[in-house]
PDB file of C-alpha atoms in Angstrom:
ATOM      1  CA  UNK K   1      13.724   6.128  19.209  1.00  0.00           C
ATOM      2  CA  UNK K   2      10.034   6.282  20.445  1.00  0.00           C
ATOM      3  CA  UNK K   3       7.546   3.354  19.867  1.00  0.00           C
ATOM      4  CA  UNK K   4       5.931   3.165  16.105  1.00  0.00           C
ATOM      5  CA  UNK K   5       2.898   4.640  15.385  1.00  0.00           C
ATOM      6  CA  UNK K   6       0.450   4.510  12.311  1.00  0.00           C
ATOM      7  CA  UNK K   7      -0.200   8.379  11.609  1.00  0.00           C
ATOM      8  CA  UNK K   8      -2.864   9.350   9.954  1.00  0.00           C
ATOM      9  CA  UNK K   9      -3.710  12.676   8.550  1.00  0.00           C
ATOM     10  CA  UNK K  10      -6.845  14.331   7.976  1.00  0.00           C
ATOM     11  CA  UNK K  11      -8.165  17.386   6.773  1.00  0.00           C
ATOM     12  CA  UNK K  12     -11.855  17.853   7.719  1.00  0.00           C
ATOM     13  CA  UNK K  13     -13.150  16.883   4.632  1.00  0.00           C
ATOM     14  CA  UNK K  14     -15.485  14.043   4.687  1.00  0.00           C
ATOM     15  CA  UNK K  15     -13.843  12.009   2.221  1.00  0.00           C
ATOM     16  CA  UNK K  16     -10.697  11.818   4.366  1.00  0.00           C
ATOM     17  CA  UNK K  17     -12.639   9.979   6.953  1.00  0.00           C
ATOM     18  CA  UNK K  18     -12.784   7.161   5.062  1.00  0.00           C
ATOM     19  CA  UNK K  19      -8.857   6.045   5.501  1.00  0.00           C
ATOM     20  CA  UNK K  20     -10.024   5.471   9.552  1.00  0.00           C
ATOM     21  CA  UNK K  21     -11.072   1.882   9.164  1.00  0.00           C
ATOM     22  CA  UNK K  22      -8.074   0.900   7.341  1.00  0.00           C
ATOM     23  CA  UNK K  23      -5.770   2.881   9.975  1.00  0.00           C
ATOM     24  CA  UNK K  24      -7.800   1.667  12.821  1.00  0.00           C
ATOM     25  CA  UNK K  25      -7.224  -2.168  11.629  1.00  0.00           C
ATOM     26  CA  UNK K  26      -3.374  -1.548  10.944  1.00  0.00           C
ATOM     27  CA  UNK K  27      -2.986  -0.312  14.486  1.00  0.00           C
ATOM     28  CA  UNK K  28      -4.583  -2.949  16.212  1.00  0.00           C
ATOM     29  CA  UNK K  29      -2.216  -5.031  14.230  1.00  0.00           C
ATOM     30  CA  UNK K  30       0.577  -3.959  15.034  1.00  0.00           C
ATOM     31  CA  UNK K  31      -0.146  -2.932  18.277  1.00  0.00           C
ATOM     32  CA  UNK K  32       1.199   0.381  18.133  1.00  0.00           C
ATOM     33  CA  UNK K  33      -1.100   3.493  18.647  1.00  0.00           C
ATOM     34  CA  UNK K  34      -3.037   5.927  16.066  1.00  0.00           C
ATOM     35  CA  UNK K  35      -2.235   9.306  15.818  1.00  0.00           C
ATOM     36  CA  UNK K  36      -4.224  11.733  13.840  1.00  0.00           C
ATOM     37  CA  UNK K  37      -2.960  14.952  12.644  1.00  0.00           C
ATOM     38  CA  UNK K  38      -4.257  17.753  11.330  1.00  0.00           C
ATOM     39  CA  UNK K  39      -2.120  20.426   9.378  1.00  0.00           C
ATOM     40  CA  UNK K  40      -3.307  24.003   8.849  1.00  0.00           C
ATOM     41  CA  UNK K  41      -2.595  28.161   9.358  1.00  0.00           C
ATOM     42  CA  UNK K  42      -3.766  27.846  12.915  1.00  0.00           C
ATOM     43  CA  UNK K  43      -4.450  25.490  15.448  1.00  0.00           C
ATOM     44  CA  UNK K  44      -7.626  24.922  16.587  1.00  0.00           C
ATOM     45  CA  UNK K  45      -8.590  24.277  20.227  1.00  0.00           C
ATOM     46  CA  UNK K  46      -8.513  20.096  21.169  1.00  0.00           C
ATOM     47  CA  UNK K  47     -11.847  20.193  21.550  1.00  0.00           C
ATOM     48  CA  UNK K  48     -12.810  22.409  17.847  1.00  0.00           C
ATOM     49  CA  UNK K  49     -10.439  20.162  16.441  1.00  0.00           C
ATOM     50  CA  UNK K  50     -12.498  17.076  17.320  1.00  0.00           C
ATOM     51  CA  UNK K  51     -15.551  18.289  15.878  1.00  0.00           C
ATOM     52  CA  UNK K  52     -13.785  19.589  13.144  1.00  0.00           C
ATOM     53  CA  UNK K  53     -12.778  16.449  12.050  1.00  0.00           C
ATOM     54  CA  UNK K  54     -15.950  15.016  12.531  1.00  0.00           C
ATOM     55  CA  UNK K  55     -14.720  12.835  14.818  1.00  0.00           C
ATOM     56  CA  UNK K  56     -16.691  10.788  18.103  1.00  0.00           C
ATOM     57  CA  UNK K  57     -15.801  11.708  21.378  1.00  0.00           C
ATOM     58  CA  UNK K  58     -16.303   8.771  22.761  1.00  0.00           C
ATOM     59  CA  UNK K  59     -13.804   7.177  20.268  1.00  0.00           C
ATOM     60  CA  UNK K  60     -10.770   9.453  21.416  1.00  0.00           C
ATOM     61  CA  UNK K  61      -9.337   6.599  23.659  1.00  0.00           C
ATOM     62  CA  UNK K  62      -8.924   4.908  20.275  1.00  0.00           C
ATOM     63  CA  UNK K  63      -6.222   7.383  19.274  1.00  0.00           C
ATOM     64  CA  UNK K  64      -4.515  10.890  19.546  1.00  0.00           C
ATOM     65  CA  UNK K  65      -5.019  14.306  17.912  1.00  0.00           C
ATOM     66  CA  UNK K  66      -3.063  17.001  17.544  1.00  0.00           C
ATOM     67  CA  UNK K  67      -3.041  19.940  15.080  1.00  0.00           C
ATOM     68  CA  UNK K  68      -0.063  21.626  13.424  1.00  0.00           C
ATOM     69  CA  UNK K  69       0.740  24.261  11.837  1.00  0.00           C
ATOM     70  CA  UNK K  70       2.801  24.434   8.126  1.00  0.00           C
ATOM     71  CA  UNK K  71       2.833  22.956   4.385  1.00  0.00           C
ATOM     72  CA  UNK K  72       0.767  20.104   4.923  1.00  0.00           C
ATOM     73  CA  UNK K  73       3.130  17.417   3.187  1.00  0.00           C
ATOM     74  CA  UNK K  74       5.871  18.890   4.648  1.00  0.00           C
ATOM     75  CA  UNK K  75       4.529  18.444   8.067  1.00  0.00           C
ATOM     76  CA  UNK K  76       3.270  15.250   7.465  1.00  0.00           C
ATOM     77  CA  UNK K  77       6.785  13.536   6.144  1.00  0.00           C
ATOM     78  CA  UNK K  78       8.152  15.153   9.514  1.00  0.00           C
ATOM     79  CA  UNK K  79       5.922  14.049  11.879  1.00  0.00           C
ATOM     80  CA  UNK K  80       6.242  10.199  10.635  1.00  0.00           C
ATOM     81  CA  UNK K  81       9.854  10.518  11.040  1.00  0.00           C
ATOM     82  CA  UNK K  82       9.429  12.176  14.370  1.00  0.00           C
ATOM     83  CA  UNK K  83       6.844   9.423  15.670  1.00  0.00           C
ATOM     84  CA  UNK K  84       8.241   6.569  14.057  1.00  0.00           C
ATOM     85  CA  UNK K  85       5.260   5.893  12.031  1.00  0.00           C
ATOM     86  CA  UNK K  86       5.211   2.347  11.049  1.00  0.00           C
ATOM     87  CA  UNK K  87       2.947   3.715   8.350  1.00  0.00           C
ATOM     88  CA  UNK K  88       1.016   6.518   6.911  1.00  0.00           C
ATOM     89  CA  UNK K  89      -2.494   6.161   5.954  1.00  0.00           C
ATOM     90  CA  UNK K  90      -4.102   8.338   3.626  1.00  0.00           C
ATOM     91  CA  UNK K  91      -6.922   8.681   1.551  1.00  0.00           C
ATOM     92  CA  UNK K  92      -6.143   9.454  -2.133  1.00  0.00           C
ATOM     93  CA  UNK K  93      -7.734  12.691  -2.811  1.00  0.00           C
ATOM     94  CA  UNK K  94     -10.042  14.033  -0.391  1.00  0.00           C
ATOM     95  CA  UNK K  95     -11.604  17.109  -2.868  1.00  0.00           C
ATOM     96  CA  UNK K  96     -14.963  16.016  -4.269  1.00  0.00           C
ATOM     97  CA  UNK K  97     -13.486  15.771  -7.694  1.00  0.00           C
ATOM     98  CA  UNK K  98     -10.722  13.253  -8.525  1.00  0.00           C
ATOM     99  CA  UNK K  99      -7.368  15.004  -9.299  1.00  0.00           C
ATOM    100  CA  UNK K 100      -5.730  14.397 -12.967  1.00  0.00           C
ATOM    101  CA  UNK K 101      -2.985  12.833 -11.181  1.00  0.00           C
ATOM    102  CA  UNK K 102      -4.842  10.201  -9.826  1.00  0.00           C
ATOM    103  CA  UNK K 103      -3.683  11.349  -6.004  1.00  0.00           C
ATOM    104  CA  UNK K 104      -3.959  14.806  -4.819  1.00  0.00           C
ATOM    105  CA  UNK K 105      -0.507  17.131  -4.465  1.00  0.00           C
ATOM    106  CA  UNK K 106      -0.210  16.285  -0.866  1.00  0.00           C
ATOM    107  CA  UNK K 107      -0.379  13.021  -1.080  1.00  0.00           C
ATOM    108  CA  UNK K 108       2.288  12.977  -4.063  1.00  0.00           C
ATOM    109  CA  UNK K 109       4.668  15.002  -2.068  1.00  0.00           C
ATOM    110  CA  UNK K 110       4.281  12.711   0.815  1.00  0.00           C
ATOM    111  CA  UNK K 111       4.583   9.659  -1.259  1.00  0.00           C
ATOM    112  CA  UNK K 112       7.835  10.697  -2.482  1.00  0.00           C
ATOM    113  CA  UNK K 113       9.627  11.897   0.933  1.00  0.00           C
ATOM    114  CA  UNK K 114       8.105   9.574   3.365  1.00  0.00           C
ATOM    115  CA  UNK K 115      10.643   7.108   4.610  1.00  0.00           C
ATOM    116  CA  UNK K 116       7.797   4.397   5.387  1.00  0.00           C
ATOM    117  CA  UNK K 117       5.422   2.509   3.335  1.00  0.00           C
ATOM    118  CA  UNK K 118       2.184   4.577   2.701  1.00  0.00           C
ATOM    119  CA  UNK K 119      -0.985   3.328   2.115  1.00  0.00           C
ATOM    120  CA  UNK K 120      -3.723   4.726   0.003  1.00  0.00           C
ATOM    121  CA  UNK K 121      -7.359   4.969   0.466  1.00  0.00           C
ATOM    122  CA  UNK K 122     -10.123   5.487  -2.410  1.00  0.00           C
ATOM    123  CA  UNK K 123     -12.532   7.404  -0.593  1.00  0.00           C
ATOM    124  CA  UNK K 124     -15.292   6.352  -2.915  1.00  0.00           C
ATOM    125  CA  UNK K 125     -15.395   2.679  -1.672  1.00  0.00           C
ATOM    126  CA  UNK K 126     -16.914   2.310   1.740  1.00  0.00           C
ATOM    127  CA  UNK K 127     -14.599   0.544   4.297  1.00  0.00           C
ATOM    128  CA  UNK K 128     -16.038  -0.277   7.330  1.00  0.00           C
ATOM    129  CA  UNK K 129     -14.897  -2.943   9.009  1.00  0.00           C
ATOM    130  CA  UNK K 130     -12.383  -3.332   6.784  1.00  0.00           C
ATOM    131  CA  UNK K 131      -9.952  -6.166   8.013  1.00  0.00           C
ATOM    132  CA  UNK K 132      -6.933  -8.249   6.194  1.00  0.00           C
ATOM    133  CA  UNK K 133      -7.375 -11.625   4.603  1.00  0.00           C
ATOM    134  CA  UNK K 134      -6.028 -11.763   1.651  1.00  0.00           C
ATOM    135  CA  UNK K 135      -2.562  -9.664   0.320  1.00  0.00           C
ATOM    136  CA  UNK K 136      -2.080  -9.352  -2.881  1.00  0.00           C
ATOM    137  CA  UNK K 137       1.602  -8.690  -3.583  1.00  0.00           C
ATOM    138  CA  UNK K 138       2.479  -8.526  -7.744  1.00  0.00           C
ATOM    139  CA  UNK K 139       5.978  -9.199  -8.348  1.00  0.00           C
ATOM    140  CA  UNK K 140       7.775  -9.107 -11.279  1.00  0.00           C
ATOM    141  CA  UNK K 141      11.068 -11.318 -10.383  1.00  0.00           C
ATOM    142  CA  UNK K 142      12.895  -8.189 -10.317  1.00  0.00           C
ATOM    143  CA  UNK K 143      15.516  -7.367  -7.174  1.00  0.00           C
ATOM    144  CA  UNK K 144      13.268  -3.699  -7.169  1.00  0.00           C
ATOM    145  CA  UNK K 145       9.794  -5.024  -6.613  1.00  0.00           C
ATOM    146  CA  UNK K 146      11.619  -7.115  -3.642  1.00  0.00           C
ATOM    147  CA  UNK K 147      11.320  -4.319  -1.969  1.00  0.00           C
ATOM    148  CA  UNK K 148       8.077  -4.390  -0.861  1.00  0.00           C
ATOM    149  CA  UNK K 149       8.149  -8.337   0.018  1.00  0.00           C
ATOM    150  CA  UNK K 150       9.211  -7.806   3.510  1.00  0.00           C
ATOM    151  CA  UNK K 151       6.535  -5.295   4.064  1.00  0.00           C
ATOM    152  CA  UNK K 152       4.137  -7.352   2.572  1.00  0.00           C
ATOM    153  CA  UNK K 153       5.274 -10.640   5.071  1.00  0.00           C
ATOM    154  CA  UNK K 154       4.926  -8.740   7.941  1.00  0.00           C
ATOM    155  CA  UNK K 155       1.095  -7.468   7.494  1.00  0.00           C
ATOM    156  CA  UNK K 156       0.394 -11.036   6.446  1.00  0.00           C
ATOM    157  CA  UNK K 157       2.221 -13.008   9.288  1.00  0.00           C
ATOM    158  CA  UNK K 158       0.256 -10.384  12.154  1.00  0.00           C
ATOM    159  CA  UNK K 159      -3.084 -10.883  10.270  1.00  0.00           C
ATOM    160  CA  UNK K 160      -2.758 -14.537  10.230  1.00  0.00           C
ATOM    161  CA  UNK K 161      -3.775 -13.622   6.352  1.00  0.00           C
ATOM    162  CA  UNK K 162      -2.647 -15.347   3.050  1.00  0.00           C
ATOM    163  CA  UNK K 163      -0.124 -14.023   0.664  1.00  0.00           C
ATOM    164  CA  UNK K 164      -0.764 -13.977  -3.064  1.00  0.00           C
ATOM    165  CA  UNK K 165       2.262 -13.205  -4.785  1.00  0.00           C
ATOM    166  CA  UNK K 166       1.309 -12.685  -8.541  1.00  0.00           C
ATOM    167  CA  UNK K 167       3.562 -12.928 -11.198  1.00  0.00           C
ATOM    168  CA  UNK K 168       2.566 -11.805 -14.418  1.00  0.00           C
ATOM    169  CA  UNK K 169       3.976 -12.966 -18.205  1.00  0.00           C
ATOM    170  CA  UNK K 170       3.776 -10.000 -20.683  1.00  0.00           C
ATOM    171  CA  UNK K 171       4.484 -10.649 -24.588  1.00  0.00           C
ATOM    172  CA  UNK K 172       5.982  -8.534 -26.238  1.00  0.00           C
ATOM    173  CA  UNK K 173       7.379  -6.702 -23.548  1.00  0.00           C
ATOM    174  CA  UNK K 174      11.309  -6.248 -22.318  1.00  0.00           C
ATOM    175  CA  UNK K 175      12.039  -8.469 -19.171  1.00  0.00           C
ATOM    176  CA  UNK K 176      13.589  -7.119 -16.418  1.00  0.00           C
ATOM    177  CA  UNK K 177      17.400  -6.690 -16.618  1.00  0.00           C
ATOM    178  CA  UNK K 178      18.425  -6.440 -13.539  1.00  0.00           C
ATOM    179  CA  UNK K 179      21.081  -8.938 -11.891  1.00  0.00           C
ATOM    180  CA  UNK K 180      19.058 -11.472 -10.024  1.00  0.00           C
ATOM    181  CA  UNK K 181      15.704 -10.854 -11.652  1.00  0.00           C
ATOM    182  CA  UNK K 182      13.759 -14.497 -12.419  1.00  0.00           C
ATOM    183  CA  UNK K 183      11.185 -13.735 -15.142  1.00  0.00           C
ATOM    184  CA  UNK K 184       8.335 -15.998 -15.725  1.00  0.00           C
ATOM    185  CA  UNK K 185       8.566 -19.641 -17.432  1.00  0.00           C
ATOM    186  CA  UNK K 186       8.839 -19.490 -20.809  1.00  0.00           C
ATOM    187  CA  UNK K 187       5.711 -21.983 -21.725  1.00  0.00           C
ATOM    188  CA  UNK K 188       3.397 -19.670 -19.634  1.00  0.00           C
ATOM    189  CA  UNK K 189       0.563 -21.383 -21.758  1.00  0.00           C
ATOM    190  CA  UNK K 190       1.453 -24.834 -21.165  1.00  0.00           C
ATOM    191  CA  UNK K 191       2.859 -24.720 -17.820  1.00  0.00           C
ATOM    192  CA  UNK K 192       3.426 -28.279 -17.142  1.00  0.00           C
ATOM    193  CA  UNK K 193       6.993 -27.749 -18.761  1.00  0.00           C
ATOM    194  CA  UNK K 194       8.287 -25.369 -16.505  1.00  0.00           C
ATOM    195  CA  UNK K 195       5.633 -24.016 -13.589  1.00  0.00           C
ATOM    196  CA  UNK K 196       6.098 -26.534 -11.086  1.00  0.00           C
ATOM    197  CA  UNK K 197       9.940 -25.961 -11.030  1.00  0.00           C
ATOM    198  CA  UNK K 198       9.786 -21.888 -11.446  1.00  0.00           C
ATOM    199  CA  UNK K 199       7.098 -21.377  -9.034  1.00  0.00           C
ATOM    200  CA  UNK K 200       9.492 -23.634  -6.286  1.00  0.00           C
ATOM    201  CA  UNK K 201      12.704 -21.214  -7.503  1.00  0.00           C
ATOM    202  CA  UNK K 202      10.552 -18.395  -7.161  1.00  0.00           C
ATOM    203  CA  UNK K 203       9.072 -18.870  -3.314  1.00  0.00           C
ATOM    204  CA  UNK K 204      12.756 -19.906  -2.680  1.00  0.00           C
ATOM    205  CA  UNK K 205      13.866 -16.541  -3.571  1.00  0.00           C
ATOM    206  CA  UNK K 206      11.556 -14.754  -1.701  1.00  0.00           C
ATOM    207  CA  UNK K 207      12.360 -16.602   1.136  1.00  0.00           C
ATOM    208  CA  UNK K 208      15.965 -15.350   1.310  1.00  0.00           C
ATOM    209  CA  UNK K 209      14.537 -12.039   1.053  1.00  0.00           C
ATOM    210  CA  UNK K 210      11.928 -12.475   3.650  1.00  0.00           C
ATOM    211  CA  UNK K 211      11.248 -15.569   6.014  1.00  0.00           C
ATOM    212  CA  UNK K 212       7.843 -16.870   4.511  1.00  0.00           C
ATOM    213  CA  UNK K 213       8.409 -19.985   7.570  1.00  0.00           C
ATOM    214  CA  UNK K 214       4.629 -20.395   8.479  1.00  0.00           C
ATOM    215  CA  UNK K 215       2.761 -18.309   6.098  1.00  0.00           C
ATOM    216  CA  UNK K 216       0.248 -19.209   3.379  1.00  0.00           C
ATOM    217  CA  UNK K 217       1.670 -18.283   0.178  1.00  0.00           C
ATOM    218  CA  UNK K 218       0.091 -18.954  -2.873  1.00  0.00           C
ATOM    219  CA  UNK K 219       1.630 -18.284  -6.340  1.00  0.00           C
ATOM    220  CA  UNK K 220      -0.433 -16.929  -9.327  1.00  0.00           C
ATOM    221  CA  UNK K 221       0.364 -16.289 -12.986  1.00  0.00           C
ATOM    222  CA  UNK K 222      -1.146 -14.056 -15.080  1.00  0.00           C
ATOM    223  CA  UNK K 223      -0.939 -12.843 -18.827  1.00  0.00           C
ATOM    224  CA  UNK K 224      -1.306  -9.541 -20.010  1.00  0.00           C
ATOM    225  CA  UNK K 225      -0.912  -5.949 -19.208  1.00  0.00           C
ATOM    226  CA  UNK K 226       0.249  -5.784 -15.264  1.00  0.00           C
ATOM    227  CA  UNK K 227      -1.881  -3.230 -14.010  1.00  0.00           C
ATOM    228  CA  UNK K 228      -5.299  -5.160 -15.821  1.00  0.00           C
ATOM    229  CA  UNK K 229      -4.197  -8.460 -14.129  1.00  0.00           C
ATOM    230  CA  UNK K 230      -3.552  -7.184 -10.798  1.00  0.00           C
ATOM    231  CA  UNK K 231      -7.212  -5.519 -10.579  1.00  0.00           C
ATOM    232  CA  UNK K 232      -8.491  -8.521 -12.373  1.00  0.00           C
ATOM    233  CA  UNK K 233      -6.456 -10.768  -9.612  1.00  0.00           C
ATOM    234  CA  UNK K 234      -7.554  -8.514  -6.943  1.00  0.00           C
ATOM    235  CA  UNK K 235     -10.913  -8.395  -7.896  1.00  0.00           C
ATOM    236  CA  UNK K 236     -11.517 -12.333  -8.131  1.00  0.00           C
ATOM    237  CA  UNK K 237      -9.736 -13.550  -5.058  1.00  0.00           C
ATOM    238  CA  UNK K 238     -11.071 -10.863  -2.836  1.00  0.00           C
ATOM    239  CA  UNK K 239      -7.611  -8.821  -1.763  1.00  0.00           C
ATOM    240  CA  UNK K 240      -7.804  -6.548   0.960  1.00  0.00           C
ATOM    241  CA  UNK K 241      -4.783  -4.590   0.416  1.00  0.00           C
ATOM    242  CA  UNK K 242      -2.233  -4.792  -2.907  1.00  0.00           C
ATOM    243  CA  UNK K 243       1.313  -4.189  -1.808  1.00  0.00           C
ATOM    244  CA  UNK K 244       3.420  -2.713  -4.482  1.00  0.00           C
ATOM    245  CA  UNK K 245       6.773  -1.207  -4.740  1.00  0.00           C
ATOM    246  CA  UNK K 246       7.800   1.795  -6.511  1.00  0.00           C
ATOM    247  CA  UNK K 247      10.919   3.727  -7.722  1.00  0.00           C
ATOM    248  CA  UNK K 248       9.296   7.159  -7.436  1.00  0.00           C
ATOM    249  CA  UNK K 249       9.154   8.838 -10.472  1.00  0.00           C
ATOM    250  CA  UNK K 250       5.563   9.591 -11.081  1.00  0.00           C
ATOM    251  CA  UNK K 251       6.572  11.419 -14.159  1.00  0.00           C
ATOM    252  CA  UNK K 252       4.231  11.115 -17.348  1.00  0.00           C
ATOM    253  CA  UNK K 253       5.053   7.417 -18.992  1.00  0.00           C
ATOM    254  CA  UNK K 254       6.230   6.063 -15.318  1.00  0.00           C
ATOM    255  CA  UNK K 255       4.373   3.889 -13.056  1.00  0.00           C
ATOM    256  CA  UNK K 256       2.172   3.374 -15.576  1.00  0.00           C
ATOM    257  CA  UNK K 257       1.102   0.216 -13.593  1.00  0.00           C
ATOM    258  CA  UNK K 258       0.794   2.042  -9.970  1.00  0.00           C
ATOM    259  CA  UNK K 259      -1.057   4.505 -11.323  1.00  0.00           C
ATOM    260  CA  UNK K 260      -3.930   2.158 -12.340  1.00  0.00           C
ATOM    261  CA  UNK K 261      -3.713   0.254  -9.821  1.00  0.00           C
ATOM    262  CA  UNK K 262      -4.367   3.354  -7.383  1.00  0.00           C
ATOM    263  CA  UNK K 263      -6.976   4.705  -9.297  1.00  0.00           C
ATOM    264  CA  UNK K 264      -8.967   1.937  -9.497  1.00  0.00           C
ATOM    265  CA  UNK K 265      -8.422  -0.848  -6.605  1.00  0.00           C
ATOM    266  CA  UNK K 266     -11.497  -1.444  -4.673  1.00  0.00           C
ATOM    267  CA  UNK K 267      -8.957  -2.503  -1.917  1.00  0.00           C
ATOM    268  CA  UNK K 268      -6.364   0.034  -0.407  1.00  0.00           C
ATOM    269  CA  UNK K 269      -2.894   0.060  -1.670  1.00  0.00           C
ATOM    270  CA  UNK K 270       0.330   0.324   0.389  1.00  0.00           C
ATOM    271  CA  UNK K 271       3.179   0.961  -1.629  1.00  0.00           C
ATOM    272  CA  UNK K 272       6.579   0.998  -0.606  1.00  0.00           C
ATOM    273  CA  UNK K 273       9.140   3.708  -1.566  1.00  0.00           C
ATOM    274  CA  UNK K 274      12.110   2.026  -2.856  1.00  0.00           C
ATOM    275  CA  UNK K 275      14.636   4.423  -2.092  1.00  0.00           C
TER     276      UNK K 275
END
């Protein structure tokens, strides 16, 4: 298997130009190489392709480019597999108006066959210089959102970053059933009866999914509708990237929480396919 690489595609547009930063940062911190792709009918000369992207030639030692040919999602989900991408790194929509669906249909389809975390870009908020301090990852004590824990560790551990791992206590609304999940305490207004022992459980757990050894982790709790208190969370202490995990049913009434979160982050968000 060839070394990973963080691919990232782009169409031309201007607004796609906007996921660079973010792609740019994740490559230096993982030390593996950028490639840039660009998917259309025909493929344009090196050179034309460059200036087509409105990219600098002086920055091409930076990363690669290559153009291919094909359904753009379809060649984008095959390239990461055939690169090894560590991650893909796109920009949400990249039309001047906002899709319905929050992403555009290329994005979707890639979101739902790639086999490695993607992370999404709002084109509307400038970037530059964007670099990882903070990580917001919202958990809900469920085995599923583990998923995205390990991910999550690793980004933090290369950034030398801190983790904020946010659970949040919703009334009125069904806990997760699944074996192994640890809700939140149940005096989430008086915490002094059951925080301090919870939140110890609760790093413990994640530990034994993911070695936290040498990390700052802090532990948050918040009340109310998820996808309000993660914005709200990642708004106030300054998050440079939410990490969340998803099933992948986009379907009307699902991912609710994603959705909103997507659509209205000032921060990118990777999420993590749980397959």
């Amino acid at each position: 298997m060839s070394d990973p690489v963080i691919l990232l595609p782009l169409d031309g547009s201007e607004h796609a130009l906007a996921a660079i930063p973010v792609a740019l940062t994740f490559s230096q911190l993982v030390g593996a190489p950028l490639r840039i792709i660009y998917v259309s009918t025909k493929a344009p000369e090196p050179m034309e392709l460059v200036e087509l992207l409105g990219l600098s030639r002086a920055a091409l030692g930076s990363f690669s480019v290559e153009a291919r040919e094909g359904n753009p999602a379809t060649v984008i989900v095959r390239a990461a597999e055939e690169m090894n991408a560590r991650l893909v790194v796109m920009c949400t929509h990249t039309a001047a108006a906002r899709p319905t669906d929050i992403v555009g249909s290329t994005v979707l389809a890639v979101l739902r066959q790639a086999f490695c975390p993607v992370v999404l870009v709002n084109p509307k908020h400038a970037l530059h210089g964007w670099h990882l301090d903070r990580v917001l990852l919202p958990h809900d004590g469920s085995p599923a959102a583990a998923g995205a824990v390990g991910w999550a560790a690793e980004f933090v551990r290369r950034a030398s970053a801190e983790l904020l791992v946010l659970q949040v206590a919703v009334g009125g609304i069904p806990v997760p059933q699944e074996r192994g999940s640890l809700t939140s305490p149940l005096y989430v207004d008086q915490p002094q009866h059951e925080w301090p022992a919870w939140a110890s459980e609760f790093i413990e757990r994640l530990a034994c999914i993911c070695p936290l050894a040498g990390l700052r982790v802090r532990l948050l709790l918040g009340r109310g509708k998820p996808a309000a208190e993660i914005l709200r969370v990642a708004r106030e202490q300054s998050a440079d990237l939410i990490v969340l995990a998803w099933k992948g049913n986009w379907a009307p009434k699902h991912a609710a929480t994603l959705k909103a979160v997507v659509r209205d982050a000032s921060c990118p968000t990777m999420v993590a396919h749980i397959l």
